[in-house]
Amino acid sequence: MAIMDEQLTTWLLFDHVERHFGDVEIVTQRQDGERHRYQYAEMATRTYSLMNALDTLGISEGGRVATLAWNSFEHLECYFGVPGTGRVLHTLNSRLSLDDLTFIINDAEDEAIIFAPDLLEVVTALAPHVPTVRHFIIMGDHLPTDTPINLLSYEELLAASSQRYPRKNFSEYTPAGLCYTSGTTGRPKGALYTHRSTYLHAQACASGAGMQIGPSDCVLPVVPMFHANAWGMVYAGISVGAKIVFGPPRFDPPSFLKLLREERVTVTGGVPTVWIALAEELAANPTPLPDLREIICGGSQPPVPLIKRYRDEFGLRIVQAWGMTETSPLASIARPKHHMRDLDPDTILTTVQSQGGTPLCGIAISLRDADGNEVPFDGSTMGNLYVRGAWVVDSYTKNRSSESFTADGWFQTGDVAIGNPAGYFTIVDRTKDLIKSGGEWISSVAMEGALMGIDGVVESAVIAVPDPKWQERPLPFLVLAPGVTITLEMIHTHLLNAGFAKWQLPERFETIDSVPRTSVGKFDKKVLRQPYGT
């Protein structure tokens, strides 16, 4: 063999950062505004202690250890402490219902739950219904005694354990992480990541084609650590020794803006609703952010007017990324090519930044019609989006929804996309959100983005409603800025100028105080559709 056989496990990331970046800082802002600070060197010794504690507790080899926690340094220790022992880190979405959490924990057969102190009430309610869980471990310095469940103290477990741990040698195909989909259409489904897929995803995420994270960066993932491993931003940041900053559990634009400025964050990532809220705060309280190089936006397509606003009003760059829980999650990112460097900003915006991007190396995509035939990247033909790659799951746990995976090894995402001749693709809509009117398709995503270009429209969500003549028609829901009024005529004029045809224009619209959101911050259109029975 000509090349050393090094197994691609999370130990490679962990060893590297401990040895070479022990002096780099990790910052966690608590909800009370206090900031916890320590360095990678201390993170490493505490993580070793966690590994020893898990062994002492007798959790089975390959057993699932759940976390019910926010973005924090303790959660980071779990990211490496659990899989480093050959066990599986199962990140639970703390914003799900008790019913969904109970189902997920029992489905995964978790043996322990490590949780944040402010989620004690949730854990107490769950405890009688999750028989496989033998250990409830609470983070923080205080161990409550007036609870009906036996609790272990995270800090006491670490303090009683050795700060060294012999590196375990196991296959790179050993499961490392488990994350369940948010269950917008039925019960959540489990996506199981391996050490190999986690390592490869971290490298792609940090690369120049990905999020462009290096040792000189400071990374602040707004996306929760329970959601697809915080998009891999944490693993990517650690793989290169970047400074890591964690914000408080509840997003608050003023304190978040202060955190960006004071910690000199260079790269941050979150869903469009976060950046919509931050834009309003920046407009009300202009604050220079000279260190912030890029805002990574995923979860759903950021509206073009929002990208323009950050560019023109605040001098900040939003970069669109696409992925899913099933793709670990980063699969593509929208970056211009070298020969596009001299194009004017608006051309780059329409040809690149408003697209889903190009797949990262290691990921392949395919656009197919209803019969499974590939459609051309011609800039107009819609196709169902399929994906495969080195960090894409090949099945759900317990083989649920097996119809989503093809016999030739592709995953059907449920998205509809258009590819253009330059090789970029854009997500047109989720299959269930496309509007079929008179036999023709209308993209709700495209209409939402256009409507947000109207002055005074803060947010927009568009759904299909039944129509006796046309089968379905678009119904926009608009969130307006204080004091703003809008008419249907104004909406029609704007949409026509944005390139929509007359037959696509809505006959009416609704104004609402806010768009309902899912547990991970995406627009929750099923709530808007409920009154219409769709």
Short mmCIF file of C-alpha atoms in Angstrom, two decimals:
data_model
loop_
_atom_site.label_atom_id
_atom_site.label_comp_id
_atom_site.label_asym_id
_atom_site.label_seq_id
_atom_site.Cartn_x
_atom_site.Cartn_y
_atom_site.Cartn_z
CA MET A 1 0.00 0.00 0.00
CA ALA A 2 1.41 3.40 -1.01
CA ILE A 3 -0.59 5.57 1.42
CA MET A 4 -1.01 5.24 5.17
CA ASP A 5 -4.37 3.83 6.17
CA GLU A 6 -5.67 6.55 8.48
CA GLN A 7 -9.29 6.06 9.52
CA LEU A 8 -11.33 9.22 8.99
CA THR A 9 -12.90 9.66 12.42
CA THR A 10 -13.70 12.65 14.62
CA TRP A 11 -10.53 11.82 16.53
CA LEU A 12 -8.57 13.38 13.64
CA LEU A 13 -10.36 16.69 14.21
CA PHE A 14 -10.07 16.48 17.98
CA ASP A 15 -6.37 15.52 18.10
CA HIS A 16 -5.46 18.22 15.61
CA VAL A 17 -7.10 21.07 17.46
CA GLU A 18 -5.80 19.96 20.86
CA ARG A 19 -2.22 19.77 19.65
CA HIS A 20 -2.04 22.90 17.50
CA PHE A 21 -4.81 25.28 18.59
CA GLY A 22 -4.98 24.88 22.35
CA ASP A 23 -4.77 28.65 22.85
CA VAL A 24 -7.80 29.46 20.65
CA GLU A 25 -10.91 30.70 22.43
CA ILE A 26 -14.42 29.28 22.66
CA VAL A 27 -17.09 31.74 23.83
CA THR A 28 -20.61 30.99 25.02
CA GLN A 29 -23.08 33.77 25.76
CA ARG A 30 -25.68 32.78 28.30
CA GLN A 31 -29.25 34.04 28.24
CA ASP A 32 -28.44 36.44 31.11
CA GLY A 33 -25.76 38.11 28.98
CA GLU A 34 -22.76 36.60 30.77
CA ARG A 35 -20.11 35.07 28.53
CA HIS A 36 -18.27 31.89 29.39
CA ARG A 37 -14.76 31.72 27.96
CA TYR A 38 -12.19 28.99 27.76
CA GLN A 39 -9.68 27.66 25.28
CA TYR A 40 -9.45 24.51 23.18
CA ALA A 41 -6.92 23.04 25.62
CA GLU A 42 -9.46 23.08 28.45
CA MET A 43 -12.18 21.88 26.11
CA ALA A 44 -10.00 18.86 25.33
CA THR A 45 -9.38 17.88 28.95
CA ARG A 46 -13.07 18.24 29.82
CA THR A 47 -13.99 16.16 26.78
CA TYR A 48 -11.63 13.41 27.92
CA SER A 49 -13.37 13.50 31.29
CA LEU A 50 -16.74 13.13 29.58
CA MET A 51 -15.46 10.11 27.65
CA ASN A 52 -14.36 8.45 30.89
CA ALA A 53 -17.67 9.30 32.57
CA LEU A 54 -19.66 7.65 29.76
CA ASP A 55 -17.59 4.49 30.19
CA THR A 56 -18.15 4.54 33.97
CA LEU A 57 -21.91 4.85 33.50
CA GLY A 58 -21.89 1.61 31.54
CA ILE A 59 -23.52 2.91 28.38
CA SER A 60 -23.34 0.14 25.81
CA GLU A 61 -20.84 0.05 23.00
CA GLY A 62 -22.40 1.94 20.11
CA GLY A 63 -25.18 3.13 22.42
CA ARG A 64 -27.09 6.36 21.74
CA VAL A 65 -26.49 9.31 24.05
CA ALA A 66 -28.98 12.12 23.50
CA THR A 67 -28.48 15.82 24.08
CA LEU A 68 -31.35 18.19 24.76
CA ALA A 69 -29.43 21.43 24.80
CA TRP A 70 -28.72 24.79 23.24
CA ASN A 71 -25.55 26.07 21.59
CA SER A 72 -22.88 25.99 24.29
CA PHE A 73 -19.41 24.82 25.23
CA GLU A 74 -20.91 21.82 27.09
CA HIS A 75 -22.75 20.79 23.93
CA LEU A 76 -19.47 21.12 22.03
CA GLU A 77 -17.82 18.73 24.49
CA CYS A 78 -20.60 16.22 23.74
CA TYR A 79 -19.96 16.61 20.01
CA PHE A 80 -16.57 14.95 20.53
CA GLY A 81 -16.93 13.13 23.84
CA VAL A 82 -19.79 10.87 22.77
CA PRO A 83 -18.62 9.72 19.30
CA GLY A 84 -15.01 9.59 20.53
CA THR A 85 -15.92 6.57 22.65
CA GLY A 86 -17.57 4.78 19.74
CA ARG A 87 -21.05 5.78 20.86
CA VAL A 88 -23.62 7.81 18.92
CA LEU A 89 -24.47 11.45 19.65
CA HIS A 90 -28.21 11.95 19.21
CA THR A 91 -29.09 15.65 19.13
CA LEU A 92 -32.70 16.25 20.16
CA ASN A 93 -34.63 19.25 18.91
CA SER A 94 -35.70 20.98 22.12
CA ARG A 95 -38.47 22.86 20.29
CA LEU A 96 -40.41 19.75 19.31
CA SER A 97 -43.56 18.65 21.09
CA LEU A 98 -43.38 16.18 23.97
CA ASP A 99 -45.13 13.65 21.77
CA ASP A 100 -42.52 13.93 19.01
CA LEU A 101 -39.63 13.89 21.50
CA THR A 102 -41.01 10.77 23.16
CA PHE A 103 -41.34 9.05 19.80
CA ILE A 104 -37.80 10.04 18.73
CA ILE A 105 -36.12 8.99 21.99
CA ASN A 106 -37.88 5.62 22.01
CA ASP A 107 -37.24 5.08 18.33
CA ALA A 108 -33.52 5.77 18.81
CA GLU A 109 -33.41 3.75 22.06
CA ASP A 110 -31.36 6.42 23.78
CA GLU A 111 -29.61 5.27 26.96
CA ALA A 112 -28.83 8.69 28.43
CA ILE A 113 -29.92 12.29 28.00
CA ILE A 114 -27.58 15.20 28.69
CA PHE A 115 -29.67 18.35 28.96
CA ALA A 116 -29.62 22.08 29.68
CA PRO A 117 -30.90 23.21 33.11
CA ASP A 118 -33.76 25.28 31.69
CA LEU A 119 -35.13 22.14 30.01
CA LEU A 120 -35.56 20.23 33.27
CA GLU A 121 -39.33 20.55 33.09
CA VAL A 122 -39.34 18.99 29.63
CA VAL A 123 -37.11 16.13 30.75
CA THR A 124 -39.24 15.54 33.84
CA ALA A 125 -42.32 15.20 31.63
CA LEU A 126 -40.48 12.84 29.26
CA ALA A 127 -38.90 10.58 31.87
CA PRO A 128 -41.87 8.23 32.57
CA HIS A 129 -42.33 7.57 28.84
CA VAL A 130 -38.74 6.76 27.73
CA PRO A 131 -37.87 3.40 29.33
CA THR A 132 -34.54 2.92 27.56
CA VAL A 133 -33.06 6.06 29.16
CA ARG A 134 -31.11 5.05 32.28
CA HIS A 135 -29.27 8.30 32.98
CA PHE A 136 -30.50 11.89 33.08
CA ILE A 137 -27.51 14.24 33.20
CA ILE A 138 -28.06 17.94 33.82
CA MET A 139 -25.55 20.54 32.65
CA GLY A 140 -24.44 23.40 34.87
CA ASP A 141 -23.20 23.77 38.44
CA HIS A 142 -26.49 23.28 40.28
CA LEU A 143 -28.03 19.85 40.88
CA PRO A 144 -31.75 20.16 41.70
CA THR A 145 -32.95 17.82 44.43
CA ASP A 146 -36.70 18.42 44.37
CA THR A 147 -37.40 16.43 41.19
CA PRO A 148 -39.20 13.11 40.69
CA ILE A 149 -36.30 11.73 38.61
CA ASN A 150 -32.78 10.81 39.66
CA LEU A 151 -30.39 13.33 38.16
CA LEU A 152 -26.66 13.21 37.62
CA SER A 153 -24.58 16.35 37.54
CA TYR A 154 -22.60 16.87 34.34
CA GLU A 155 -19.96 18.90 36.19
CA GLU A 156 -19.66 16.35 39.01
CA LEU A 157 -19.26 13.52 36.52
CA LEU A 158 -16.45 15.39 34.78
CA ALA A 159 -14.76 16.35 38.05
CA ALA A 160 -14.68 12.71 39.17
CA SER A 161 -13.22 11.44 35.88
CA SER A 162 -9.70 11.34 34.48
CA GLN A 163 -8.65 14.13 32.13
CA ARG A 164 -6.88 11.74 29.80
CA TYR A 165 -8.43 9.10 27.57
CA PRO A 166 -6.64 6.67 25.26
CA ARG A 167 -7.62 7.21 21.68
CA LYS A 168 -9.97 4.52 20.49
CA ASN A 169 -9.37 2.85 17.17
CA PHE A 170 -12.51 1.95 15.28
CA SER A 171 -13.70 1.95 11.70
CA GLU A 172 -14.48 5.25 10.01
CA TYR A 173 -17.84 3.70 9.11
CA THR A 174 -18.81 3.57 12.79
CA PRO A 175 -21.97 5.63 13.43
CA ALA A 176 -21.14 8.97 15.07
CA GLY A 177 -24.25 11.12 15.01
CA LEU A 178 -28.01 10.80 14.74
CA CYS A 179 -30.43 13.56 13.79
CA TYR A 180 -34.13 13.30 13.07
CA THR A 181 -35.95 15.30 10.43
CA SER A 182 -38.39 17.89 11.73
CA GLY A 183 -41.34 15.74 10.70
CA THR A 184 -43.33 18.28 8.68
CA THR A 185 -45.03 15.43 6.82
CA GLY A 186 -45.60 12.64 9.33
CA ARG A 187 -43.34 11.28 12.05
CA PRO A 188 -39.70 12.42 12.16
CA LYS A 189 -37.21 10.10 10.48
CA GLY A 190 -33.67 9.35 11.67
CA ALA A 191 -30.57 10.22 9.63
CA LEU A 192 -27.49 8.41 10.88
CA TYR A 193 -24.06 9.93 10.17
CA THR A 194 -20.76 8.03 10.30
CA HIS A 195 -17.36 9.24 11.45
CA ARG A 196 -16.26 9.21 7.82
CA SER A 197 -19.19 11.27 6.58
CA THR A 198 -18.76 13.75 9.45
CA TYR A 199 -15.05 14.18 8.73
CA LEU A 200 -15.53 14.59 4.97
CA HIS A 201 -18.40 17.02 5.49
CA ALA A 202 -16.27 19.13 7.85
CA GLN A 203 -13.49 19.37 5.27
CA ALA A 204 -15.88 20.31 2.47
CA CYS A 205 -17.67 22.81 4.70
CA ALA A 206 -14.42 24.57 5.66
CA SER A 207 -13.07 24.56 2.09
CA GLY A 208 -12.90 27.49 -0.31
CA ALA A 209 -15.85 26.06 -2.21
CA GLY A 210 -17.80 25.75 1.03
CA MET A 211 -17.97 28.22 3.91
CA GLN A 212 -14.34 29.30 3.52
CA ILE A 213 -13.40 28.90 7.19
CA GLY A 214 -9.74 29.04 8.27
CA PRO A 215 -7.58 29.52 11.38
CA SER A 216 -7.97 33.31 11.21
CA ASP A 217 -11.76 33.12 11.41
CA CYS A 218 -14.26 33.47 14.19
CA VAL A 219 -17.37 31.36 13.54
CA LEU A 220 -20.79 31.99 15.10
CA PRO A 221 -23.40 29.37 14.18
CA VAL A 222 -26.87 30.81 14.80
CA VAL A 223 -28.35 27.56 13.53
CA PRO A 224 -29.02 25.34 16.57
CA MET A 225 -26.54 22.58 17.34
CA PHE A 226 -29.48 20.15 17.49
CA HIS A 227 -30.31 20.87 13.82
CA ALA A 228 -28.13 18.74 11.52
CA ASN A 229 -25.03 19.32 13.67
CA ALA A 230 -25.32 23.10 13.33
CA TRP A 231 -24.88 22.67 9.57
CA GLY A 232 -21.41 21.27 10.30
CA MET A 233 -20.09 24.76 11.09
CA VAL A 234 -18.77 23.62 14.46
CA TYR A 235 -16.91 20.60 13.10
CA ALA A 236 -15.59 22.72 10.22
CA GLY A 237 -14.43 25.48 12.55
CA ILE A 238 -12.67 23.07 14.84
CA SER A 239 -11.02 21.24 11.95
CA VAL A 240 -9.08 24.43 11.14
CA GLY A 241 -8.72 25.85 14.64
CA ALA A 242 -11.10 28.79 14.23
CA LYS A 243 -12.47 30.68 17.21
CA ILE A 244 -16.02 29.50 18.01
CA VAL A 245 -18.77 31.70 19.47
CA PHE A 246 -22.14 30.44 20.67
CA GLY A 247 -25.07 32.80 21.11
CA PRO A 248 -27.84 32.59 23.73
CA PRO A 249 -30.75 30.13 23.40
CA ARG A 250 -33.26 32.80 22.38
CA PHE A 251 -32.34 34.95 19.43
CA ASP A 252 -32.38 38.63 20.32
CA PRO A 253 -31.27 40.99 17.52
CA PRO A 254 -29.68 43.72 19.73
CA SER A 255 -27.62 41.29 21.82
CA PHE A 256 -26.73 39.25 18.74
CA LEU A 257 -25.48 42.36 16.97
CA LYS A 258 -23.38 43.22 20.02
CA LEU A 259 -21.94 39.70 20.06
CA LEU A 260 -21.00 39.91 16.38
CA ARG A 261 -19.18 43.17 16.93
CA GLU A 262 -17.43 42.50 20.23
CA GLU A 263 -16.22 38.98 19.40
CA ARG A 264 -15.15 40.09 15.90
CA VAL A 265 -17.09 37.32 14.16
CA THR A 266 -16.05 36.73 10.55
CA VAL A 267 -18.49 33.99 9.47
CA THR A 268 -21.99 33.32 10.76
CA GLY A 269 -24.84 31.14 9.56
CA GLY A 270 -28.60 30.91 10.03
CA VAL A 271 -32.00 30.84 8.33
CA PRO A 272 -33.50 33.82 6.42
CA THR A 273 -35.82 34.79 9.29
CA VAL A 274 -32.76 35.54 11.43
CA TRP A 275 -31.29 37.86 8.81
CA ILE A 276 -34.64 39.56 8.22
CA ALA A 277 -34.81 40.40 11.95
CA LEU A 278 -31.17 41.49 12.07
CA ALA A 279 -31.69 43.78 9.06
CA GLU A 280 -34.39 45.65 10.95
CA GLU A 281 -32.06 46.02 13.94
CA LEU A 282 -29.19 47.25 11.75
CA ALA A 283 -31.49 49.79 10.12
CA ALA A 284 -32.70 51.06 13.50
CA ASN A 285 -29.25 51.00 15.10
CA PRO A 286 -26.54 51.27 12.42
CA THR A 287 -23.53 49.33 13.65
CA PRO A 288 -20.32 48.80 11.69
CA LEU A 289 -19.27 45.16 11.44
CA PRO A 290 -15.87 45.40 9.73
CA ASP A 291 -14.84 41.85 10.66
CA LEU A 292 -17.96 40.11 9.34
CA ARG A 293 -16.90 38.67 6.00
CA GLU A 294 -19.86 36.43 5.18
CA ILE A 295 -23.34 35.53 6.27
CA ILE A 296 -24.22 31.96 5.28
CA CYS A 297 -27.96 31.67 4.69
CA GLY A 298 -29.70 28.31 4.44
CA GLY A 299 -32.84 26.51 5.50
CA SER A 300 -34.79 28.21 2.73
CA GLN A 301 -33.94 30.49 -0.17
CA PRO A 302 -33.14 34.06 0.94
CA PRO A 303 -35.18 36.64 -0.99
CA VAL A 304 -33.18 38.63 -3.54
CA PRO A 305 -34.29 41.95 -1.94
CA LEU A 306 -32.79 40.78 1.36
CA ILE A 307 -29.44 39.94 -0.28
CA LYS A 308 -29.49 43.35 -1.99
CA ARG A 309 -30.34 45.15 1.22
CA TYR A 310 -27.40 43.64 3.08
CA ARG A 311 -25.09 44.44 0.17
CA ASP A 312 -26.23 48.00 -0.53
CA GLU A 313 -27.39 49.25 2.86
CA PHE A 314 -25.05 47.45 5.25
CA GLY A 315 -22.06 46.48 3.07
CA LEU A 316 -22.41 42.80 4.06
CA ARG A 317 -22.45 39.68 1.91
CA ILE A 318 -25.10 36.98 2.16
CA VAL A 319 -24.06 33.67 0.61
CA GLN A 320 -26.80 31.16 -0.11
CA ALA A 321 -26.28 27.51 0.85
CA TRP A 322 -28.49 24.49 0.36
CA GLY A 323 -28.72 21.19 2.15
CA MET A 324 -30.92 18.90 4.22
CA THR A 325 -30.71 16.81 7.35
CA GLU A 326 -30.16 13.89 4.99
CA THR A 327 -27.09 15.58 3.42
CA SER A 328 -25.32 16.23 6.74
CA PRO A 329 -26.47 18.98 5.69
CA LEU A 330 -24.30 21.17 3.39
CA ALA A 331 -24.59 20.05 -0.24
CA SER A 332 -24.14 23.20 -2.33
CA ILE A 333 -23.27 26.86 -2.03
CA ALA A 334 -23.63 29.80 -4.40
CA ARG A 335 -20.23 31.26 -5.29
CA PRO A 336 -19.18 33.01 -8.52
CA LYS A 337 -16.56 31.48 -10.76
CA HIS A 338 -13.26 33.15 -11.64
CA HIS A 339 -14.42 34.37 -15.04
CA MET A 340 -17.39 36.10 -13.38
CA ARG A 341 -15.20 38.35 -11.20
CA ASP A 342 -15.67 41.42 -13.42
CA LEU A 343 -19.44 41.16 -13.76
CA ASP A 344 -21.46 43.94 -12.18
CA PRO A 345 -22.95 43.12 -8.75
CA ASP A 346 -26.54 42.85 -9.97
CA THR A 347 -25.57 40.35 -12.67
CA ILE A 348 -23.72 38.24 -10.11
CA LEU A 349 -26.77 38.47 -7.88
CA THR A 350 -29.20 37.18 -10.50
CA THR A 351 -26.90 34.56 -12.08
CA VAL A 352 -25.17 33.23 -8.96
CA GLN A 353 -26.28 34.55 -5.57
CA SER A 354 -29.97 33.95 -6.16
CA GLN A 355 -29.25 30.35 -7.17
CA GLY A 356 -28.90 27.26 -4.97
CA GLY A 357 -25.29 27.17 -6.11
CA THR A 358 -23.11 24.37 -7.39
CA PRO A 359 -22.69 21.10 -5.51
CA LEU A 360 -19.62 20.66 -3.34
CA CYS A 361 -17.10 18.14 -4.63
CA GLY A 362 -18.33 14.81 -3.30
CA ILE A 363 -21.97 15.62 -3.99
CA ALA A 364 -23.82 14.90 -7.25
CA ILE A 365 -27.28 16.17 -8.20
CA SER A 366 -29.77 15.07 -10.81
CA LEU A 367 -32.92 16.85 -12.02
CA ARG A 368 -35.59 14.46 -13.27
CA ASP A 369 -39.11 14.63 -14.64
CA ALA A 370 -42.06 12.64 -13.29
CA ASP A 371 -40.95 9.58 -15.28
CA GLY A 372 -37.44 9.67 -13.84
CA ASN A 373 -35.77 11.05 -16.97
CA GLU A 374 -33.08 13.72 -16.54
CA VAL A 375 -34.05 17.23 -17.63
CA PRO A 376 -31.58 19.72 -19.14
CA PHE A 377 -29.87 22.56 -17.31
CA ASP A 378 -31.43 25.10 -19.66
CA GLY A 379 -32.52 27.76 -17.19
CA SER A 380 -36.22 27.01 -17.49
CA THR A 381 -37.06 23.30 -17.18
CA MET A 382 -38.15 22.21 -13.72
CA GLY A 383 -37.11 18.83 -12.37
CA ASN A 384 -37.38 16.85 -9.17
CA LEU A 385 -34.08 17.14 -7.31
CA TYR A 386 -32.15 13.97 -6.54
CA VAL A 387 -28.82 13.88 -4.70
CA ARG A 388 -26.12 11.39 -3.78
CA GLY A 389 -22.69 11.71 -2.23
CA ALA A 390 -20.11 10.88 0.41
CA TRP A 391 -22.12 12.47 3.22
CA VAL A 392 -25.67 11.70 2.07
CA VAL A 393 -27.58 9.03 4.00
CA ASP A 394 -28.51 5.91 2.02
CA SER A 395 -31.59 5.18 4.13
CA TYR A 396 -33.51 6.34 7.17
CA THR A 397 -33.20 4.45 10.44
CA LYS A 398 -35.38 1.33 10.54
CA ASN A 399 -35.74 1.72 6.76
CA ARG A 400 -38.60 4.21 7.01
CA SER A 401 -39.77 5.98 3.84
CA SER A 402 -37.66 3.67 1.70
CA GLU A 403 -39.41 5.04 -1.39
CA SER A 404 -37.28 8.18 -1.02
CA PHE A 405 -34.19 6.18 -2.05
CA THR A 406 -33.81 4.82 -5.57
CA ALA A 407 -32.44 1.44 -6.56
CA ASP A 408 -29.46 3.12 -8.24
CA GLY A 409 -28.43 4.96 -5.08
CA TRP A 410 -30.04 8.41 -5.23
CA PHE A 411 -32.06 10.26 -2.59
CA GLN A 412 -35.21 12.02 -3.77
CA THR A 413 -35.19 15.29 -1.84
CA GLY A 414 -38.79 16.43 -2.38
CA ASP A 415 -37.50 19.69 -3.84
CA VAL A 416 -38.13 20.97 -7.35
CA ALA A 417 -35.25 22.81 -9.01
CA ILE A 418 -34.09 24.43 -12.25
CA GLY A 419 -30.53 24.17 -13.53
CA ASN A 420 -28.93 26.82 -15.73
CA PRO A 421 -26.31 26.38 -18.48
CA ALA A 422 -23.57 27.74 -16.20
CA GLY A 423 -23.99 24.71 -13.93
CA TYR A 424 -25.86 26.43 -11.10
CA PHE A 425 -29.22 25.25 -9.85
CA THR A 426 -31.92 26.91 -7.81
CA ILE A 427 -34.63 25.43 -5.66
CA VAL A 428 -37.96 26.47 -7.15
CA ASP A 429 -40.08 25.02 -4.37
CA ARG A 430 -40.84 22.03 -2.23
CA THR A 431 -42.96 19.60 -4.23
CA LYS A 432 -45.85 20.11 -1.84
CA ASP A 433 -45.60 23.92 -2.05
CA LEU A 434 -45.72 24.32 -5.83
CA ILE A 435 -48.96 25.89 -7.05
CA LYS A 436 -50.58 24.21 -10.05
CA SER A 437 -52.98 26.67 -11.66
CA GLY A 438 -54.73 25.82 -14.90
CA GLY A 439 -52.21 23.08 -15.58
CA GLU A 440 -49.21 25.42 -15.19
CA TRP A 441 -46.81 25.74 -12.24
CA ILE A 442 -46.28 28.81 -10.08
CA SER A 443 -43.32 28.92 -7.69
CA SER A 444 -44.36 30.09 -4.23
CA VAL A 445 -40.69 30.74 -3.38
CA ALA A 446 -40.21 33.04 -6.38
CA MET A 447 -43.37 34.97 -5.57
CA GLU A 448 -42.38 35.33 -1.91
CA GLY A 449 -39.01 36.74 -2.88
CA ALA A 450 -40.57 39.20 -5.29
CA LEU A 451 -43.15 40.40 -2.76
CA MET A 452 -40.42 41.11 -0.24
CA GLY A 453 -39.05 43.61 -2.71
CA ILE A 454 -42.04 45.88 -2.03
CA ASP A 455 -41.14 48.67 0.38
CA GLY A 456 -42.64 47.96 3.76
CA VAL A 457 -43.11 44.19 3.26
CA VAL A 458 -41.05 42.58 6.02
CA GLU A 459 -41.97 38.94 5.34
CA SER A 460 -44.04 37.05 2.81
CA ALA A 461 -45.35 33.50 2.60
CA VAL A 462 -47.39 32.21 -0.34
CA ILE A 463 -49.60 29.11 -0.32
CA ALA A 464 -51.89 27.39 -2.81
CA VAL A 465 -55.61 27.56 -2.11
CA PRO A 466 -58.28 25.51 -3.93
CA ASP A 467 -60.00 27.13 -6.89
CA PRO A 468 -63.02 25.62 -8.71
CA LYS A 469 -61.87 26.87 -12.11
CA TRP A 470 -58.07 26.82 -11.99
CA GLN A 471 -57.54 23.98 -9.46
CA GLU A 472 -55.22 26.15 -7.32
CA ARG A 473 -54.43 29.85 -6.97
CA PRO A 474 -51.68 31.66 -5.04
CA LEU A 475 -52.57 33.38 -1.77
CA PRO A 476 -49.87 35.65 -0.31
CA PHE A 477 -49.62 36.36 3.42
CA LEU A 478 -47.74 39.58 4.13
CA VAL A 479 -46.13 40.95 7.28
CA LEU A 480 -45.98 44.73 6.95
CA ALA A 481 -43.77 47.25 8.70
CA PRO A 482 -45.56 49.54 11.19
CA GLY A 483 -47.67 52.19 9.47
CA VAL A 484 -47.44 50.60 6.02
CA THR A 485 -50.50 49.95 3.90
CA ILE A 486 -50.61 48.04 0.64
CA THR A 487 -53.15 47.38 -2.09
CA LEU A 488 -53.73 44.53 -4.49
CA GLU A 489 -53.00 46.93 -7.35
CA MET A 490 -49.58 47.66 -5.86
CA ILE A 491 -48.90 43.93 -5.59
CA HIS A 492 -49.92 43.31 -9.22
CA THR A 493 -47.76 46.16 -10.53
CA HIS A 494 -44.74 44.94 -8.59
CA LEU A 495 -45.12 41.30 -9.63
CA LEU A 496 -45.56 42.24 -13.30
CA ASN A 497 -42.39 44.32 -13.12
CA ALA A 498 -40.65 41.34 -11.49
CA GLY A 499 -41.48 39.15 -14.51
CA PHE A 500 -44.64 37.36 -13.42
CA ALA A 501 -47.34 36.77 -16.02
CA LYS A 502 -50.83 38.18 -15.59
CA TRP A 503 -52.34 34.73 -15.11
CA GLN A 504 -49.99 34.15 -12.15
CA LEU A 505 -51.11 37.22 -10.20
CA PRO A 506 -53.06 36.57 -6.96
CA GLU A 507 -56.70 37.69 -6.71
CA ARG A 508 -56.31 38.60 -3.03
CA PHE A 509 -53.86 38.67 -0.15
CA GLU A 510 -53.85 38.55 3.66
CA THR A 511 -51.87 40.59 6.18
CA ILE A 512 -50.67 38.87 9.35
CA ASP A 513 -48.57 39.89 12.35
CA SER A 514 -45.93 37.20 11.76
CA VAL A 515 -45.37 34.12 9.64
CA PRO A 516 -45.60 30.91 11.71
CA ARG A 517 -42.31 29.06 11.99
CA THR A 518 -41.18 25.47 12.43
CA SER A 519 -38.99 24.32 15.31
CA VAL A 520 -35.88 25.22 13.29
CA GLY A 521 -37.03 28.68 12.20
CA LYS A 522 -38.38 27.94 8.72
CA PHE A 523 -41.74 29.26 7.54
CA ASP A 524 -44.42 26.76 8.58
CA LYS A 525 -46.84 26.87 5.66
CA LYS A 526 -48.92 23.96 6.87
CA VAL A 527 -50.27 26.26 9.61
CA LEU A 528 -51.32 28.78 6.95
CA ARG A 529 -52.89 26.04 4.82
CA GLN A 530 -54.97 24.46 7.59
CA PRO A 531 -58.02 26.77 7.27
CA TYR A 532 -58.20 25.89 3.56
CA GLY A 533 -57.98 22.14 4.08
CA THR A 534 -54.81 21.82 2.02
#
